[in-house]
Amino acid sequence: MALKLMYITNNPDVAKIAEESGVDRIFVDMEYIGKGERQGGMDTVQSSHTVEDIRKVKAALRSAEVLVRINPLHHAYKGITGSQEEINAVIDAGADVIMLPYFTTVKEVKEFIRLVGGRAKTLPLIESKRSVELIDKILNVDGIDELFIGLNDLSIDYNKKFMFELLSDGTVEKLCLKFRLKGIPYGFGGIAALGKGLLPSEYIIREHYRLGSTCAILSRSFCNANHFTDLEAIRNIFENGMQGIRYFEKECEERIGYFRENEKAIAEKIQAIVENI
């Protein structure tokens, strides 16, 4: 079964191209509270998307879902609306899936699900060490539709030099096993086009299949649409990149037996990368 692939954009034209190329979910990223402090100094994506962006993207799509990452749960202050108002607004604008970032308590997950109230799919983002420590209790919360492991922030919390160390040290595998036993769909991290990335995406895609993952984010290096003004250039990148990934996925489905070999190879490559950082 092919991975659900997600792409972060608030540009409706780019969203339409992504959908037509086979992307399953368009990811509108509204998170900003506390994100800069957590990721300060890192070359990570920090978006400034809005509720109006959700409406525009939703209107441009025919079948792809709209996933919206909201802010961590918060109360209204200094002109900023609280979480209930934010969740209501993104649902009214057309969000199909809502992602809750950086939480550290079971209570937050329960409150998030209560605030959504069954009006959209719920997707807690596991990206803090505390959420990993509490995962068994979190998995007993009713109403979780999917889970995602955010490797950027989680690797920061674990003081890792390279976010994919969480693949080689067993952290991701242990979490995936727990998710699978609960029957909750899950995914992790981002993937670039084939042959791209410090750790080539082929290794990461194989791990998705070995670990039973169902979704992944197309990384900024897959297509940084902000670097292009020509939509046809963006279309070519998406069509070629998606075709390559989908073809490679068929190979993964047919050759599940080589995943253990890939696990060993990925651990060796990550170690080599870490030693040179």
Short mmCIF file of C-alpha atoms in Angstrom, two decimals, residues 1-6 22-25 186-188 191 201 204-210 212-218 242 245-246 248-249 252-253:
data_model
loop_
_atom_site.label_atom_id
_atom_site.label_comp_id
_atom_site.label_asym_id
_atom_site.label_seq_id
_atom_site.Cartn_x
_atom_site.Cartn_y
_atom_site.Cartn_z
CA MET A 1 0.00 0.00 0.00
CA ALA A 2 1.53 3.31 -1.11
CA LEU A 3 2.52 5.91 1.45
CA LYS A 4 0.26 8.92 1.90
CA LEU A 5 2.58 11.70 0.82
CA MET A 6 2.14 15.23 2.19
CA GLY A 22 -0.23 12.23 -6.87
CA VAL A 23 0.34 13.97 -3.53
CA ASP A 24 -2.33 12.80 -1.09
CA ARG A 25 -2.39 15.64 1.42
CA TYR A 186 1.27 6.34 11.66
CA GLY A 187 4.15 7.93 9.81
CA PHE A 188 7.39 9.77 10.43
CA ILE A 191 11.65 12.24 2.25
CA SER A 201 15.59 8.90 0.40
CA ILE A 204 14.27 6.15 4.36
CA ILE A 205 11.46 4.85 2.13
CA ARG A 206 12.58 1.27 2.79
CA GLU A 207 12.40 1.99 6.52
CA HIS A 208 8.85 3.28 6.13
CA TYR A 209 7.89 -0.03 4.56
CA ARG A 210 9.83 -2.14 7.04
CA GLY A 212 4.71 -0.36 8.58
CA SER A 213 4.48 3.41 8.18
CA THR A 214 1.55 4.81 6.21
CA CYS A 215 2.61 8.42 5.52
CA ALA A 216 5.52 10.83 5.10
CA ILE A 217 6.13 14.48 4.33
CA LEU A 218 7.82 15.47 1.09
CA MET A 242 6.49 11.48 -7.57
CA ILE A 245 9.01 7.53 -5.53
CA ARG A 246 5.91 5.57 -6.54
CA PHE A 248 10.43 2.66 -5.97
CA GLU A 249 7.57 1.88 -3.58
CA CYS A 252 9.68 -2.12 -1.73
CA GLU A 253 6.37 -3.97 -1.71
#
